[in-house]
C-alpha positions as a printed Julia matrix, in Angstrom:
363×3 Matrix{Float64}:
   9.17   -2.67   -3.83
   6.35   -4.43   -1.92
   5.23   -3.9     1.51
   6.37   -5.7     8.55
   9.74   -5.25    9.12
  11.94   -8.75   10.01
  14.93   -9.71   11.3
  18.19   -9.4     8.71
  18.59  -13.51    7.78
  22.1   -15.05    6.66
  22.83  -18.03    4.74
  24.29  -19.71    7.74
  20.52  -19.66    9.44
  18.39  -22.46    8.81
  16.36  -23.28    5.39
  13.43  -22.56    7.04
  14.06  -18.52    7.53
  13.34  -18.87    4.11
   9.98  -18.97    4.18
   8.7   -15.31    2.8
   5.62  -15.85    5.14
   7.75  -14.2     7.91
   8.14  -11.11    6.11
   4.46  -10.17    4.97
   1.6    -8.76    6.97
  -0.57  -11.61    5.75
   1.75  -13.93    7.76
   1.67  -16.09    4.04
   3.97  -17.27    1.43
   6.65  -20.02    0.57
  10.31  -19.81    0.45
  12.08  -17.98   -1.29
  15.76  -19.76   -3.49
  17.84  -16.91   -1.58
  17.33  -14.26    0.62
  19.55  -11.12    0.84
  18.89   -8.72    3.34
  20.8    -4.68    2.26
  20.9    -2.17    4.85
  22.17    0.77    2.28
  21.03    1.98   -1.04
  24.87    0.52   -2.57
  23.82   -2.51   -1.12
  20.53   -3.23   -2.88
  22.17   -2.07   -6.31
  24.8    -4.58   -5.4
  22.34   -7.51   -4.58
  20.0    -7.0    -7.38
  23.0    -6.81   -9.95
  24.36  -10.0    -8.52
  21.47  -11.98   -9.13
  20.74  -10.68  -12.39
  24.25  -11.86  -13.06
  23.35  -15.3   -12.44
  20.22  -15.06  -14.14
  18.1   -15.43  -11.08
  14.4   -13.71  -11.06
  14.64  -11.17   -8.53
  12.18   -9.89   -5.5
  12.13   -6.43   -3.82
  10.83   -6.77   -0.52
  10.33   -4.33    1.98
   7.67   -3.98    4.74
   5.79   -6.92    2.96
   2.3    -5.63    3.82
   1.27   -4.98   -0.45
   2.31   -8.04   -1.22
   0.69  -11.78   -1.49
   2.7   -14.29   -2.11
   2.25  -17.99   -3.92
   2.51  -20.97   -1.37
   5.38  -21.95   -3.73
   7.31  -19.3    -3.19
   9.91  -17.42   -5.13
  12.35  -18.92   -7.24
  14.88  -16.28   -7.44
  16.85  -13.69   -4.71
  14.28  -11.99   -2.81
  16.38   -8.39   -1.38
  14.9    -6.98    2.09
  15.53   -3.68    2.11
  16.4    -2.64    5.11
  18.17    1.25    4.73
  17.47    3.9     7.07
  17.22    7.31    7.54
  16.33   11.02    6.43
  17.83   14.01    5.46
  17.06   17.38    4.65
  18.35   18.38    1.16
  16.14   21.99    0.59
  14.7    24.71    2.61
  13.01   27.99    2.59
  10.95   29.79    4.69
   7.41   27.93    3.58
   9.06   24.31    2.92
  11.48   21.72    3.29
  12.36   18.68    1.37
  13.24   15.38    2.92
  15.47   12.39    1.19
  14.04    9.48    3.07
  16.07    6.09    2.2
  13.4     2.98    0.75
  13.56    0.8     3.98
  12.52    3.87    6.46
   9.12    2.5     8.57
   6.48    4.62    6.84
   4.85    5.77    9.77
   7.92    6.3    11.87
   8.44    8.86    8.9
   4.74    9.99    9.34
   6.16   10.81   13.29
   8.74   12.57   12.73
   7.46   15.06   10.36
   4.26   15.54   12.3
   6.71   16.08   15.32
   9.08   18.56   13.4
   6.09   20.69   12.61
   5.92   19.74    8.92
   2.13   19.23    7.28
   1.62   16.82    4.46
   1.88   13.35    5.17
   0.01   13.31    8.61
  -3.08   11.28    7.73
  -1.28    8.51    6.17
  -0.41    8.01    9.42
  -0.74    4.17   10.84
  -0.29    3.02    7.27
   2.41   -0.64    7.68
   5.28   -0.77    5.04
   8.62    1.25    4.19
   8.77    4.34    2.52
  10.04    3.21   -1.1
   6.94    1.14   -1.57
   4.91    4.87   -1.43
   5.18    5.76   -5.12
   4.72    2.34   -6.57
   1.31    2.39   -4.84
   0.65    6.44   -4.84
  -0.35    5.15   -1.1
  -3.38    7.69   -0.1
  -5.62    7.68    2.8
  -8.25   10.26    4.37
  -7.81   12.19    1.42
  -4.01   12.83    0.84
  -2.02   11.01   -2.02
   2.12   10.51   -1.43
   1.76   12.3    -5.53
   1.17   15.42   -3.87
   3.95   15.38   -1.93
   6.6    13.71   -4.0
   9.43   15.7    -6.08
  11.27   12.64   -7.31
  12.39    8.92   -6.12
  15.62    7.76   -6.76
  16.15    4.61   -8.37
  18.39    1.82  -10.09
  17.97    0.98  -13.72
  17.65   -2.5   -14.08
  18.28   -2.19  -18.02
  21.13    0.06  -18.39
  22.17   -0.72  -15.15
  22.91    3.17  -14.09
  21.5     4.99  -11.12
  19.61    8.45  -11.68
  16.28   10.64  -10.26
  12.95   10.35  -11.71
  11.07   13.92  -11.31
   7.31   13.19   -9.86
   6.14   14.51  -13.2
   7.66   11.65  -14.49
   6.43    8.89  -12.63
   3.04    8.02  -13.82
   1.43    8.4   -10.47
  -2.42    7.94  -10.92
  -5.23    6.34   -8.19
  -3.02    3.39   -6.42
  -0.41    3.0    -9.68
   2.44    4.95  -11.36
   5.11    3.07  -13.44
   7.05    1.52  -11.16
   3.81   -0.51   -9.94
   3.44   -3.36  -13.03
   7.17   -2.7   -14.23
  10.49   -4.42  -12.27
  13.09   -2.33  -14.51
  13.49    0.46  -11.7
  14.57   -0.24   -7.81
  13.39    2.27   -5.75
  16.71    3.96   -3.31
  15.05    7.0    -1.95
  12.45    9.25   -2.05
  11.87   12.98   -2.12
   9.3    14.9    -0.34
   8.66   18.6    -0.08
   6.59   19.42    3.02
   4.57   22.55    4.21
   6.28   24.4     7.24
   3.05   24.54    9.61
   1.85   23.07   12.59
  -1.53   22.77   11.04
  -2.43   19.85    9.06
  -3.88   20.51    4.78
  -7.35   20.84    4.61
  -9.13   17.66    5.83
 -11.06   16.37    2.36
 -12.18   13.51    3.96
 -15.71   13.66    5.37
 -15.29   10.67    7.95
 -12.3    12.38    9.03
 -13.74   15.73    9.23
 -16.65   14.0    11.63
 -14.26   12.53   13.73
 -12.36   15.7    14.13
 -15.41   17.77   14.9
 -15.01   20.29   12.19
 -15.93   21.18    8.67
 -14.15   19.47    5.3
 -11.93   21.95    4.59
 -10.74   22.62    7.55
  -7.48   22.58    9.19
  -6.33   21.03   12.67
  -3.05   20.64   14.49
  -1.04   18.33   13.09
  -0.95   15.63   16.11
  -4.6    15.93   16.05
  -4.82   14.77   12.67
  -2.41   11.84   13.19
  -4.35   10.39   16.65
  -7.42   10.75   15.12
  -6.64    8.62   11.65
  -4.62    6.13   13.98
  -7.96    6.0    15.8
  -9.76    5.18   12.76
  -7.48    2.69   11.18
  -7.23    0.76   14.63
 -11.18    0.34   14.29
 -11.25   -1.03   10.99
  -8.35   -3.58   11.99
  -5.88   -1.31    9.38
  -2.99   -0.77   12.2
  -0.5    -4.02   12.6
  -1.13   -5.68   16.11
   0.38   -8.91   16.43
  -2.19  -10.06   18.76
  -5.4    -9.51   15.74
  -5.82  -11.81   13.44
  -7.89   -8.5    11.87
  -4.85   -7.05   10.79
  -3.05   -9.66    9.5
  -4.12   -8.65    5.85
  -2.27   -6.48    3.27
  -5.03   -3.57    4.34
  -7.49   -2.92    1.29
  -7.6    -5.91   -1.27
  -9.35   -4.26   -4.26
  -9.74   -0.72   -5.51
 -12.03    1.63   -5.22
 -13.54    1.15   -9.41
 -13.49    4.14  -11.37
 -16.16    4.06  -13.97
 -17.08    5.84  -16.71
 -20.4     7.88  -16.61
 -22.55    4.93  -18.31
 -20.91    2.52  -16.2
 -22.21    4.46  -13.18
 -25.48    5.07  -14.8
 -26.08    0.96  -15.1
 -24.44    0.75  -11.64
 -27.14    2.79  -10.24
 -29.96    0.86  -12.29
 -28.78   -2.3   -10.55
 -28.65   -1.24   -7.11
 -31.83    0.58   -7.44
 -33.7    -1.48   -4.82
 -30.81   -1.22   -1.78
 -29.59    2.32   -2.66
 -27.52    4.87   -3.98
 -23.65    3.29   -4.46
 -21.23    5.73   -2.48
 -19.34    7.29   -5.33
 -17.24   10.95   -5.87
 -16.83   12.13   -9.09
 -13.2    12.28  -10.32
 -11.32   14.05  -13.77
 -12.9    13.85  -17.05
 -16.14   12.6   -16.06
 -15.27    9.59  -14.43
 -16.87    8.19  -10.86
 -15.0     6.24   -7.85
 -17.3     4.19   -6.35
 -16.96    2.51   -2.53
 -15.3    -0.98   -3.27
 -16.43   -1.89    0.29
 -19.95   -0.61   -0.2
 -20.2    -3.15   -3.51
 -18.55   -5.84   -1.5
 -21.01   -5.8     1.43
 -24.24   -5.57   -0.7
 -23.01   -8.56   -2.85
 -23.51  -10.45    0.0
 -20.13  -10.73    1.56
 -20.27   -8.52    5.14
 -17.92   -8.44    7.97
 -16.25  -11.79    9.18
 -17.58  -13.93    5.53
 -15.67  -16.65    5.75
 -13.75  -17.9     3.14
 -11.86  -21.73    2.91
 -10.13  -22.82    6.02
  -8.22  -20.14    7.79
  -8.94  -17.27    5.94
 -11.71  -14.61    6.26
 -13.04  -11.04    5.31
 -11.78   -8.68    8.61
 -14.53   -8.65   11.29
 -13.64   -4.83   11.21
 -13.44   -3.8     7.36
 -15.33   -5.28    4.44
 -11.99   -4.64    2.37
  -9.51   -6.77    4.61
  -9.25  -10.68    3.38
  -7.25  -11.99    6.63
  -4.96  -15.25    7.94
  -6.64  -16.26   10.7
  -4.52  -18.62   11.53
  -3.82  -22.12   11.36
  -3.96  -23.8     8.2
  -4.65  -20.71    6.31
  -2.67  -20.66    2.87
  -2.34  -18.1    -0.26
  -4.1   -20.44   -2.28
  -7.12  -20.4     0.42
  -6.96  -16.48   -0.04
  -7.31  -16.13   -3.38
 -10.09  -18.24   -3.81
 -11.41  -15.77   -1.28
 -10.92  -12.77   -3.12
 -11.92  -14.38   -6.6
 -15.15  -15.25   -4.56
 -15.56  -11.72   -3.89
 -14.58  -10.62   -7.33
 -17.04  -13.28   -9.4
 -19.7   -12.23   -6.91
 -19.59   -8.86   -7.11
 -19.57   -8.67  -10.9
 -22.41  -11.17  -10.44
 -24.32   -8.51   -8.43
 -23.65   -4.76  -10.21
 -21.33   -5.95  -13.12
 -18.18   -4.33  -11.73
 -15.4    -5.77  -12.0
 -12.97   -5.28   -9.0
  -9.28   -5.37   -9.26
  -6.69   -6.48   -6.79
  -4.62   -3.46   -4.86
  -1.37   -5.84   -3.4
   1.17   -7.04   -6.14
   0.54  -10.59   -6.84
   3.93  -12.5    -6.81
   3.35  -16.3    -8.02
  -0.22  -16.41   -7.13
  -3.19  -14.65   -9.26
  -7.31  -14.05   -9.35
């Protein structure tokens, strides 16, 4: 399931809906052999068996904004999922848990629990996509992870065909991965989340967040709080969709955050000795996360670098390679990003690694 919400297209339209560009946040892509659009979990089952039947390669596309896509296309059934809705299917006094169908907007989600009182999910708010794409990535922002949340996804079996729940325990989920993320045998249907019954949001872990709230790390704040202030801070990096920015026309962050061994660090360090101490937090068994963005910007690539014609780093967010327009083209964005990459490694030999799924197109 990849991550902009389009239009359902039929086969009586014209070739050109075809085109996968109009279903991405990048705004890039070529066509696709057939599109299918489901609007029900039976209906993505049914799709995705049908094309397996004729042997076709097959595409799960949802909100289209963790995706890039070749300029040639796919050549196979791409399925827009396109299901709705939520249900409650536990409760106690301290929690309830949601069933949330794949092609639910994420942060129409994000609203509604915020507005039903329920804490968890509210500073992923802002974040563009559908809700089944959340455990392929683990999505996380401002210090919460979808993991923490999760009880289970439900999911088709591409190999034995059946339909079943995996339990969160086992789904793999680690920093931006789990197994659904470099594996096509599972379709996400649905996903289950147990919330906290509060009006106050978890403890803010974030520090930026925490400054922009006006309280401690640790704290807590009401939960609409929460949710306008990390709207306000994606909107300023360019990391909420507005058609009108060309700054947001990106699939958000391009590359990880690297997680390094201790040695790794250590030689990190000794390399950026002269500009500064790399932004890092130390992580489980001894390993570091360092600030892809931070590494990106003292390679030499700031705000607004511009790559081949049409495409550029966001003017807002070292992290953002954008379509600005024009004659902008995957193949123009990747030799972006492998500029960034080769540059980087270059500079603090760290290697960074891309965040969107890569469908016909790689650095």
């Amino acid at each position: 399931m990849s991550d902009v919400y389009a239009q359902p297209t039929t086969g009586a339209e014209r070739a050109d809906v075809h085109e996968l560009a109009r279903y991405t946040t990048l705004r890039l892509g070529g066509a696709a052999e057939r599109i299918v659009t489901a609007t029900h979990a039976d209906e993505i089952v049914r799709a995705v068996r049908e094309a397996s039947g004729r042997d076709e390669p097959v595409l799960i596309l949802a909100g289209g904004s963790n995706v890039v896509i070749g300029d040639a296309g796919f050549p196979g059934t791409v399925v827009l999922v396109r299901s709705r809705g939520l249900r409650v299917v536990a409760e106690d006094a301290e929690t309830v848990t949601v069933r949330v169908e794949a092609g639910e907007p994420w942060d129409e989600l994000v609203a509604t629990t915020v507005a039903n009182g329920w804490s968890g999910l509210e500073c992923l708010s802002g974040i563009p996509g559908s809700t089944g794409a959340t455990p392929i990535q683990n999505v996380g922002a401002y210090g919460q992870e979808v993991a923490e949340t999760i009880t289970g996804v439900q999911v088709h079996d591409r190999v034995d065909g059946g339909i079943g729940r995996i339990d969160a325990a086992d789904c793999g989920f680690a920093y931006r991965s789990s197994i659904f993320k470099y594996s096509d045998r599972w379709v996400v249907l649905s996903v289950d989340f147990r919330l906290t019954r509060s009006p106050l949001s978890g403890p803010v872990r974030y520090a930026e967040l925490a400054r922009a709230l006006g309280v401690e790390v640790g704290d807590r704040v009401p939960l609409a709080d929460a949710r306008a202030t990390v709207l306000r801070l994606r909107a300023g990096k360019g990391m909420v969709l507005d058609a009108d920015d060309p700054d947001t026309w990106s699939v958000g962050s391009f590359f990880t955050n690297p997680v390094l061994d201790r040695s790794a660090y250590e030689l990190l360090r000794e390399r950026a000795v002269d500009i500064g101490e790399p932004p890092a937090w130390p992580g489980a068994g001894d390993v570091v996360k360092v600030s892809a963005a931070w590494l990106i910007d003292r390679a030499g690539f700031g705000k607004g670098h511009p790559g081949p014609e049409g495409v550029a780093i966001s003017s807002k967010h070292t992290l953002a390679l954008t379509n600005r327009g024009g004659t902008a083209s995957t193949a123009a964005l990747v030799e972006l990003a492998r500029e960034i990459r080769d540059g980087v490694h270059h500079r603090f030999g760290v290697t960074l690694h891309p965040e969107p799924v890569l469908i016909n197109c790689t650095i």
